[in-house]
Coordinates of C-alpha atoms and ligand atoms in Angstrom, one line a residue:
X1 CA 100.6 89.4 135.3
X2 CA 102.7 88.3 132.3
X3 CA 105.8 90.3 131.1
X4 CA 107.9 90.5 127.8
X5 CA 110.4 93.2 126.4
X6 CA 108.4 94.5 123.8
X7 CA 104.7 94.7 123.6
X8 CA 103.4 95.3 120.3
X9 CA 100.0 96.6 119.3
X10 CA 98.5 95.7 116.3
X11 CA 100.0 92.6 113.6
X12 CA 99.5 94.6 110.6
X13 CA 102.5 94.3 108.7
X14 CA 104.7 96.8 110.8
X15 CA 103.5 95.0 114.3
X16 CA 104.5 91.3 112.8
X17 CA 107.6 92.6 111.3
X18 CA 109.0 94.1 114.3
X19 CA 108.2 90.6 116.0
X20 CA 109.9 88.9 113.9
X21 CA 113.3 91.4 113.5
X22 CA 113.4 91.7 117.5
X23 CA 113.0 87.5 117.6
X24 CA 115.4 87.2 115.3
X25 CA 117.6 89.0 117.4
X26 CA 116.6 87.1 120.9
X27 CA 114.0 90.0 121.8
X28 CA 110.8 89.0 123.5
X29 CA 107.8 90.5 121.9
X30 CA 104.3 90.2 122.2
X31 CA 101.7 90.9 120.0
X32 CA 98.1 91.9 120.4
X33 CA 96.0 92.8 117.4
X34 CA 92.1 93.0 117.9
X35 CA 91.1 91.0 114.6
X36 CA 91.2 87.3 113.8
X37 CA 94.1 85.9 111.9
X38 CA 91.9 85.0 109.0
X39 CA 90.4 88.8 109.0
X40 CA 93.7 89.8 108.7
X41 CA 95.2 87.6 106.4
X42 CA 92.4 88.6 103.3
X43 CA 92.7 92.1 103.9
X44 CA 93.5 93.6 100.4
X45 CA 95.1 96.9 100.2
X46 CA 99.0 97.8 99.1
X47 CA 101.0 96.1 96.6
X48 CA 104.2 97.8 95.7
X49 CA 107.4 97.1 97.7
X50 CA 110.6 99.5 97.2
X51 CA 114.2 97.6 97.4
X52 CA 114.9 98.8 100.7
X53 CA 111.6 97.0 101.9
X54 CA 112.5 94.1 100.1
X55 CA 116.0 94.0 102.1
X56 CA 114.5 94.5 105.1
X57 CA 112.1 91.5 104.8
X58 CA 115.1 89.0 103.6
X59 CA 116.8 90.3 106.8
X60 CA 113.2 89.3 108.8
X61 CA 113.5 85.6 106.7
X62 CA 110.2 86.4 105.4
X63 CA 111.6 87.0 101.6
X64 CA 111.2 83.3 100.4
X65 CA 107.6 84.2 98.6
X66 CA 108.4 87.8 97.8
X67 CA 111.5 86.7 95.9
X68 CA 109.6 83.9 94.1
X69 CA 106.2 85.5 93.2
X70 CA 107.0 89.2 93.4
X71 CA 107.1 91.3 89.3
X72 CA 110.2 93.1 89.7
X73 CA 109.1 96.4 87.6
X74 CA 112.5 98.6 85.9
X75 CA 109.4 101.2 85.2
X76 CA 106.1 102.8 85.1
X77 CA 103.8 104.4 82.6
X78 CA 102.3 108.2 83.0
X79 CA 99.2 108.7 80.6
X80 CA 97.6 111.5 80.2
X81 CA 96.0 113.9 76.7
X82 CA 95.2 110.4 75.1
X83 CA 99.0 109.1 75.4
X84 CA 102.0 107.6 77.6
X85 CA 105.3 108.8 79.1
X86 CA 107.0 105.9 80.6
X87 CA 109.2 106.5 83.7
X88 CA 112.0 104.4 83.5
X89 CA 113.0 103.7 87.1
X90 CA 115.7 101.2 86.9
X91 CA 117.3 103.8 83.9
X92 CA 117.5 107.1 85.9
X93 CA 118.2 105.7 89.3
X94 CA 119.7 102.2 88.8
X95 CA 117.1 100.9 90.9
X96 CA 113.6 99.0 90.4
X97 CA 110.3 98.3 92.3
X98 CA 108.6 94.9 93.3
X99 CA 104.9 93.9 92.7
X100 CA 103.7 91.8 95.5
X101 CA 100.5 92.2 97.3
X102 CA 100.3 93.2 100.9
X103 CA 97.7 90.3 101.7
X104 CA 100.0 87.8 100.7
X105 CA 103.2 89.6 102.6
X106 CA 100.5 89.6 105.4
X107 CA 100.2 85.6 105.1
X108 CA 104.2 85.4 105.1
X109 CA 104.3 87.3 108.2
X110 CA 102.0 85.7 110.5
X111 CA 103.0 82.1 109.0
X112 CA 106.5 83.0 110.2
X113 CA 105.5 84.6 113.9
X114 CA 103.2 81.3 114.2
X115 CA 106.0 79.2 115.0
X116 CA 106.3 80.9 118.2
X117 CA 103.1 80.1 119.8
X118 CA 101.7 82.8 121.9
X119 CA 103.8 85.4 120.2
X120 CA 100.6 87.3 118.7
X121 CA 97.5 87.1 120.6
X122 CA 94.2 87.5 117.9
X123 CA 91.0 89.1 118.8
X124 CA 92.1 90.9 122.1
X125 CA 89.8 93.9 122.7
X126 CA 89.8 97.1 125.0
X127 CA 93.9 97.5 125.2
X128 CA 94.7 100.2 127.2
X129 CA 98.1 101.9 127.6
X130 CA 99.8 102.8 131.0
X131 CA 102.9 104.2 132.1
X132 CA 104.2 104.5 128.6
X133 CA 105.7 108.0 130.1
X134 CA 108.0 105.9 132.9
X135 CA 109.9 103.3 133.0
X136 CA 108.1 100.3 133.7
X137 CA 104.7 101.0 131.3
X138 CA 102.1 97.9 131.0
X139 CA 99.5 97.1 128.7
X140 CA 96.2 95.7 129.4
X141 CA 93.3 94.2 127.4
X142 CA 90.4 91.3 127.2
X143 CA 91.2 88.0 125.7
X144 CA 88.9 85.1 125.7
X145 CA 86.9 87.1 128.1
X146 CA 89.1 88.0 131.2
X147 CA 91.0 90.7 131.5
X148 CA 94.5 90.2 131.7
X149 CA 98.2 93.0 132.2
X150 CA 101.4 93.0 130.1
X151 CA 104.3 94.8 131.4
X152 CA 107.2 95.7 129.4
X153 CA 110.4 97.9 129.0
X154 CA 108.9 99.1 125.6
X155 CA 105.5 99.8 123.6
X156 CA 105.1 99.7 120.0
X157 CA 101.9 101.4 118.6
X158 CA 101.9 100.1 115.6
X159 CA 97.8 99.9 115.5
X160 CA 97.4 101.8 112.2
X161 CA 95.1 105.4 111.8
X162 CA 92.0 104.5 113.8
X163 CA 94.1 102.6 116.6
X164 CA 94.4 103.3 120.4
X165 CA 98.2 103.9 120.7
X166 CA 98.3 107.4 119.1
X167 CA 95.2 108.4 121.0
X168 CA 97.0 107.6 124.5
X169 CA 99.2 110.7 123.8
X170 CA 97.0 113.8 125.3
X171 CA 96.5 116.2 122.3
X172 CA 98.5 118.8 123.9
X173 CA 101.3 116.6 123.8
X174 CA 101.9 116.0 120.5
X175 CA 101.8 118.0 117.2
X176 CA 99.4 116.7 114.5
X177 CA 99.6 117.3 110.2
X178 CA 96.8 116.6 108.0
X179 CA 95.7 117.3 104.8
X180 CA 92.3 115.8 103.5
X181 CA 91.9 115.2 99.7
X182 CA 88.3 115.7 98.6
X183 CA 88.1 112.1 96.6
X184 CA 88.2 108.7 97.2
X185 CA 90.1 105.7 95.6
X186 CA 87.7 103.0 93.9
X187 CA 89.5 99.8 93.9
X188 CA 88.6 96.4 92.3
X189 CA 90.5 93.2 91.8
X190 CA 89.4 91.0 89.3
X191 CA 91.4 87.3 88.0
X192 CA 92.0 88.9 84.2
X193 CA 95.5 90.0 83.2
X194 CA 96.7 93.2 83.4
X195 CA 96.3 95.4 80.6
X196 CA 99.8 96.3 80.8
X197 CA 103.4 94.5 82.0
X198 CA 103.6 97.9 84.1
X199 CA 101.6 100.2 86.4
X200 CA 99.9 102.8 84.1
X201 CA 98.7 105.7 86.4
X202 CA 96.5 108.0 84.6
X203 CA 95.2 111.9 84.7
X204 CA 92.1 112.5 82.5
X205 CA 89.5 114.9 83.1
X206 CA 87.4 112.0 84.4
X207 CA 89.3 111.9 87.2
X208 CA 92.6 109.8 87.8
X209 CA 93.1 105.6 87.5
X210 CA 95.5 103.2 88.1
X211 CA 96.0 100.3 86.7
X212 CA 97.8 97.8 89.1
X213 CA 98.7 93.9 89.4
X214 CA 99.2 91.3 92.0
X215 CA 100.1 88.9 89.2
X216 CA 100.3 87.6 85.9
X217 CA 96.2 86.8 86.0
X218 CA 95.1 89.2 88.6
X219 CA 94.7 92.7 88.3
X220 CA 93.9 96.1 90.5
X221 CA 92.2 99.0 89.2
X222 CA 91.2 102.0 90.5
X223 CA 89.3 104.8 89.6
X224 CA 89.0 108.4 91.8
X225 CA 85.8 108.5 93.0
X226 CA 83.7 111.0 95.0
X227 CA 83.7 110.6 98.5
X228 CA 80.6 110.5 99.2
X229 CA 80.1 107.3 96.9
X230 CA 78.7 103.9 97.9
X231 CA 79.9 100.9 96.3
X232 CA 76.8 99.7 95.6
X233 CA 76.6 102.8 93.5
X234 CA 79.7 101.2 91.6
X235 CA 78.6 97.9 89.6
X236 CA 81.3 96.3 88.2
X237 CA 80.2 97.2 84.7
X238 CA 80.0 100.8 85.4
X239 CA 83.7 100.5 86.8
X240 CA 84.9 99.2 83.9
X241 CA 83.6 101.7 81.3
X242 CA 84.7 104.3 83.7
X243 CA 87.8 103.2 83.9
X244 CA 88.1 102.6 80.4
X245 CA 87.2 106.0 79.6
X246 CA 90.1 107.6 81.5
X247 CA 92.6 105.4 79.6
X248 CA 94.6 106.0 76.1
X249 CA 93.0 104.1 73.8
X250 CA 95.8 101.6 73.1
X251 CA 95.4 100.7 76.7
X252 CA 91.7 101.1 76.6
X253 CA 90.9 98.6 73.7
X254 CA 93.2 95.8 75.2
X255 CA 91.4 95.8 78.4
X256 CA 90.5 92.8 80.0
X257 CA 87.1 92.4 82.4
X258 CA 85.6 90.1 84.4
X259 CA 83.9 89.7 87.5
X260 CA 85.3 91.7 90.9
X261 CA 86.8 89.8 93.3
X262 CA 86.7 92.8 95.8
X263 CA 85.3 96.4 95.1
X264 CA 86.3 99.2 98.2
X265 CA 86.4 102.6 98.4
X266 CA 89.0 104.5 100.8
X267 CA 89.3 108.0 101.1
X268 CA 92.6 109.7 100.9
X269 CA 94.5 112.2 103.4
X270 CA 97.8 112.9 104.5
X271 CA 98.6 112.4 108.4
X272 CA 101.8 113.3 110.4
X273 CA 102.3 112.8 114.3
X274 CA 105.4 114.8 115.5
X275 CA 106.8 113.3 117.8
X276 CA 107.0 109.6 116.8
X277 CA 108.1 108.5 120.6
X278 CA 106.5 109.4 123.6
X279 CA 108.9 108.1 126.9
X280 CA 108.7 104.2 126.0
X281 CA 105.9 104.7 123.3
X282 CA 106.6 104.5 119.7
X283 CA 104.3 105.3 117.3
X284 CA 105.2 103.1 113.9
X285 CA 104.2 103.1 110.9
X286 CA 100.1 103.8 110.2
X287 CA 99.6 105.2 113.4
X288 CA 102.3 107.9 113.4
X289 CA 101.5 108.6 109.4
X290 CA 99.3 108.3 106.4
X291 CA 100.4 109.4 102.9
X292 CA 97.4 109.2 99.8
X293 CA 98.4 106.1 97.9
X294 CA 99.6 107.8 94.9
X295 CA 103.0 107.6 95.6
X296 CA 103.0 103.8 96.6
X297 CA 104.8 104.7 100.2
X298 CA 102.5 103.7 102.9
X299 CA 103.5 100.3 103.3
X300 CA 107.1 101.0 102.7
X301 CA 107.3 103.6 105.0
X302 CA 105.8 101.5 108.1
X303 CA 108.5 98.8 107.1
X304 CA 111.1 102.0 107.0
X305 CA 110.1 103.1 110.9
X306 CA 110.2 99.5 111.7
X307 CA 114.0 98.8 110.7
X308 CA 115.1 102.0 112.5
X309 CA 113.1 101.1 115.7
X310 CA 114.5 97.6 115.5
X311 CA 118.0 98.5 115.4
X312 CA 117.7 100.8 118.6
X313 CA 116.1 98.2 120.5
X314 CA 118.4 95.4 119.3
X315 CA 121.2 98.6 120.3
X316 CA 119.7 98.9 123.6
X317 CA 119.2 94.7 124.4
X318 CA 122.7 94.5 123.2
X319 CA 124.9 97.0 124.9
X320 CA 122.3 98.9 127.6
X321 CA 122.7 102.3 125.0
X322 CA 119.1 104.2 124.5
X323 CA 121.3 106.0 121.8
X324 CA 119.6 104.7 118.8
X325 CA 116.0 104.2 120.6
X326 CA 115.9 107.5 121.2
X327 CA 117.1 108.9 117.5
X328 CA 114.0 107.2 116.6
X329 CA 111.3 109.9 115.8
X330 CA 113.8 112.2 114.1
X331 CA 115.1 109.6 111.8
X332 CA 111.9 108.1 110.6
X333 CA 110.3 111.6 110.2
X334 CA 112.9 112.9 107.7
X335 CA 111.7 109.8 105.4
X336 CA 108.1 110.3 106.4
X337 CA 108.4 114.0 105.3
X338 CA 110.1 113.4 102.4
X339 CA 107.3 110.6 101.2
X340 CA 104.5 113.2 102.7
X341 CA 105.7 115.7 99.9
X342 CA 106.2 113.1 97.2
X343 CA 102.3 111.6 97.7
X344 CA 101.4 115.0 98.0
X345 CA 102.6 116.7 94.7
X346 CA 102.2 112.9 92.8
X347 CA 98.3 112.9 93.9
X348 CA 98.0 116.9 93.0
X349 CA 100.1 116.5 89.7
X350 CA 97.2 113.6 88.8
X351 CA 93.7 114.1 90.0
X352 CA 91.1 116.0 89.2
X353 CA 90.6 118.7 91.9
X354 CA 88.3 121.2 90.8
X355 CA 86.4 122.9 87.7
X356 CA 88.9 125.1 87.9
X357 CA 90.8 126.2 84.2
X358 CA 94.1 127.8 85.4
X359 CA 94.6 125.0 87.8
X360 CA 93.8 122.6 84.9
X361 CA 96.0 124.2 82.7
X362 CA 98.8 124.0 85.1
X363 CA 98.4 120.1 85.7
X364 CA 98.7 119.9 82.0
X365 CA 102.0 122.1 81.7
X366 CA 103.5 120.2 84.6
X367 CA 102.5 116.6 82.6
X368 CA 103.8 118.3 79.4
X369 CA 107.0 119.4 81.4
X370 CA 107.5 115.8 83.0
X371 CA 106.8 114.0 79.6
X372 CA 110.1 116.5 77.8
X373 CA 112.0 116.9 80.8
X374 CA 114.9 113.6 81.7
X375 CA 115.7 115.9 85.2
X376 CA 111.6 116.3 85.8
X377 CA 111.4 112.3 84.9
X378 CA 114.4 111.5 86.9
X379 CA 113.3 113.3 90.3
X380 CA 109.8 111.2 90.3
X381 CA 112.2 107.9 89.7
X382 CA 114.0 108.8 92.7
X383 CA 111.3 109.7 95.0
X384 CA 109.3 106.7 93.2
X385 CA 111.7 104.3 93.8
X386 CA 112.7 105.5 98.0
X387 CA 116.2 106.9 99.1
X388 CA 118.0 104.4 100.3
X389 CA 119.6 104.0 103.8
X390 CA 122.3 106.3 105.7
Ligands
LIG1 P1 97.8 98.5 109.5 O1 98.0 97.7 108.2 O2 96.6 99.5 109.5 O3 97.7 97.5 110.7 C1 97.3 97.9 112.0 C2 96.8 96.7 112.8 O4 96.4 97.1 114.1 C3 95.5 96.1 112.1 O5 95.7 94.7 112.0 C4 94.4 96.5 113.1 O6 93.4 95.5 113.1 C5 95.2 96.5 114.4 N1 94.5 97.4 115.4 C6 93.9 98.6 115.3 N2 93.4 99.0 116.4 C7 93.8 98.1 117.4 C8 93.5 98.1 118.8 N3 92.9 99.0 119.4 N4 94.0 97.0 119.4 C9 94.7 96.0 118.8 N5 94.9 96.0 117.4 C10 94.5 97.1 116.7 N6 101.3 101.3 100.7 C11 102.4 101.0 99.9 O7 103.5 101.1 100.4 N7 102.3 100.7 98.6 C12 101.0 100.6 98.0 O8 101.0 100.3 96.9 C13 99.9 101.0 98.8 N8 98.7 101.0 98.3 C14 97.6 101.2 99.1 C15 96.3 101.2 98.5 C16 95.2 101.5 99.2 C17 93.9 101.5 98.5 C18 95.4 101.8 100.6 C19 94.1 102.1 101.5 C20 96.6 101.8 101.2 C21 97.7 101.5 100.5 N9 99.0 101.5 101.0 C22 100.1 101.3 100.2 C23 99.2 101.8 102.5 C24 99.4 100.5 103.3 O9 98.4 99.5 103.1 C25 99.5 100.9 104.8 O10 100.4 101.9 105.0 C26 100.0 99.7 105.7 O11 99.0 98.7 105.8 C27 100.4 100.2 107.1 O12 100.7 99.1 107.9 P2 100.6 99.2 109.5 O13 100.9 97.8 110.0 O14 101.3 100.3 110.0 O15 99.0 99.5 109.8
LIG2 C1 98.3 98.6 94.3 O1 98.7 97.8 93.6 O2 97.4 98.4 95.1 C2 98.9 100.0 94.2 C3 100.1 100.2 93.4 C4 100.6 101.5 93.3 C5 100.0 102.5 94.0 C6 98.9 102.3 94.8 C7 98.3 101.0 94.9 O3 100.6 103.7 93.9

């Protein structure tokens, strides 16, 4: 049976960057994630990093890339009745956002945990949980067909929504919050330019869009689709007139097409597991909590989870003190609660929910209101751009 200090589940990019904080910090982590590294490395989903995430990956040493290739952004456009507001981020909070894709931060991370060999183990399947509820809890799973045991002192679930780490925890144990939206986010990446040097996110009675980078010559767009929708029901054509008919015309008439890269649809919801620690399990990241991607916090909120749990466990390596370990759950969950509300009213304030005209009516007031308002502008900057850490 081998051993380690911390077994990780999952090398999304909260599993890889706890590795590599705890290695940093002489803790012995293992990693077992059920996909193969090149699955993992070309999956395409976030790409908007708050400065706190930023700091967190120059303390990992995986900032090299980020700094070079990531668009810092001082701001953001909301368009809406056929014109812009722009929400000037660095302005009204002093602080600024950075554009850099999640598939690439993905490459950084597993190209920094492979020079410790063994350290992540690819396509493992069946891991099973034990003991997570005493002291001495294992973890066990198939690898290149045997079945093999991990003990540990810890277990990090950080497996992501459909993963098998928040499922361990009996129902009865643990309180669950969810809120399904009743849409879907069409996304497509194409090699054009973006139509604009900043995110535009835009309500029209279409539906909502967003118009997103990775870089200087590739772009990502999304339109709100139904949920029942099929890709194959979305040719790239048909995306962008849709898309173009949601946007203000000076944006519309300067955009670029070409030929999708990648078209996916993923449905939105809100998810919150109270408590994020069960005995030596820690849920981190996806599998404690999903926001709608609105507000851009998913990603930075599993890299938020991940610097508090490292601190306790480099705390407890270092002095023998489960102090921090066990503040854990309550600390992460005042951020995650705070971004939960913030994706929340961002996704209401800007989709199109229903046929219904008061509710219309008040969308429009409250865009009206933000667009007059510095206070109303100034409160999505803040929440926008993350509170930064006590
Ligand atoms: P995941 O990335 O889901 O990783 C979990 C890992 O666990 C995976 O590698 C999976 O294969 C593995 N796994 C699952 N089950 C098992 C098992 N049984 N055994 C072993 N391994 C397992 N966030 C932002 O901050 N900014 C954005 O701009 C943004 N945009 C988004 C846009 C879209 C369209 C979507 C869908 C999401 C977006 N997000 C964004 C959210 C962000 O992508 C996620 O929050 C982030 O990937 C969470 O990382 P994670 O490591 O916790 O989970
Ligand atoms: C993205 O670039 O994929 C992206 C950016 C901002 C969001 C959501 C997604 O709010």
């Amino acid at each position: 049976m081998r051993s380690t200090q911390v077994a990780i589940v999952g090398a999304g990019p909260s599993g890889l960057l706890l590795a590599q904080l705890l290695s940093r910090n002489g803790i012995d982590a293992i990693v077992l994630e059920r996909r193969s590294r090149d699955y993992v490395q070309a999956r395409i989903r976030a790409g908007l990093l708050e400065w706190t995430t930023v700091e967190l990956l120059q303390e990992a040493g995986v900032a090299e890339r980020v700094m070079r290739d990531g668009l810092v952004h001082d701001g953001f456009d909301v368009a809406f009745a056929n014109g812009c507001h722009r929400i000037d981020l660095k302005g009204l909070t002093g602080r600024s956002v950075l554009v850099y894709g999640q598939t690439e931060l993905q490459k950084d991370l597993v190209q920094a945990r492979a020079s410790d060999p063994g350290a992540v183990l690819w396509e493992v399947a069946d891991v099973v949980l034990h003991d997570w509820d005493t002291r001495a809890p294992r973890v066990s799973y198939t690898h290149a067909g045997a079945r093999h045991e991990l003990r540990c002192d810890y277990i990090a679930g950080c497996d992501g929504y459909h993963g098998v780490s928040r499922a361990a925890v009996p129902p009865q144990q643990r309180l669950q919050f969810e809120r399904v939206y009743p849409f879907g986010w069409l996304g497509l990446l194409a090699d054009v330019p973006p139509l604009h040097e900043e995110l535009v996110y835009a309500h029209h009675e279409r539906g909502f869009a967003l118009c997103s980078m990775r870089s200087r010559g590739r772009s990502r767009y999304y339109v709100q689709c139904s949920l029942g929708d099929k890709v194959q029901q979305w040719s790239d054509s048909r995306f962008w007139d849709e898309l173009a008919a949601r946007l203000p015309e000076r944006y519309a008439g300067r955009l670029v097409t070409g030929p999708s890269l990648e078209k996916s649809i993923a449905p939105l919801r809100s998810l919150v597991t109270e408590p994020m620690q069960f005995g030596r399990l820690f849920l981190v990241g996806d599998a404690a909590h999903i926001v709608p991607p609105t507000g851009a916090k998913g990603l930075n909120l599993a890299a938020a989870d991940v610097r508090v749990l490292a601190r306790g466990l480099v705390e407890f390596y270092r002095t023998g003190s489960t102090t921090l370990v066990d503040e854990y759950s309550h600390r992460a969950l005042r951020r995650v609660w705070q971004a939960t509300r913030f994706s929340w009213w961002f996704t209401t304030l800007l989709h199109r929910f229903s046929a219904d005209p008061f509710a219309q009516r008040l969308q429009s007031a409250e865009l009206e209101y933000l667009a007059r308002s510095s206070a109303a502008s100034r409160t999505v900057a803040e929440n926008y751009v993350g509170p930064s850490f006590d």
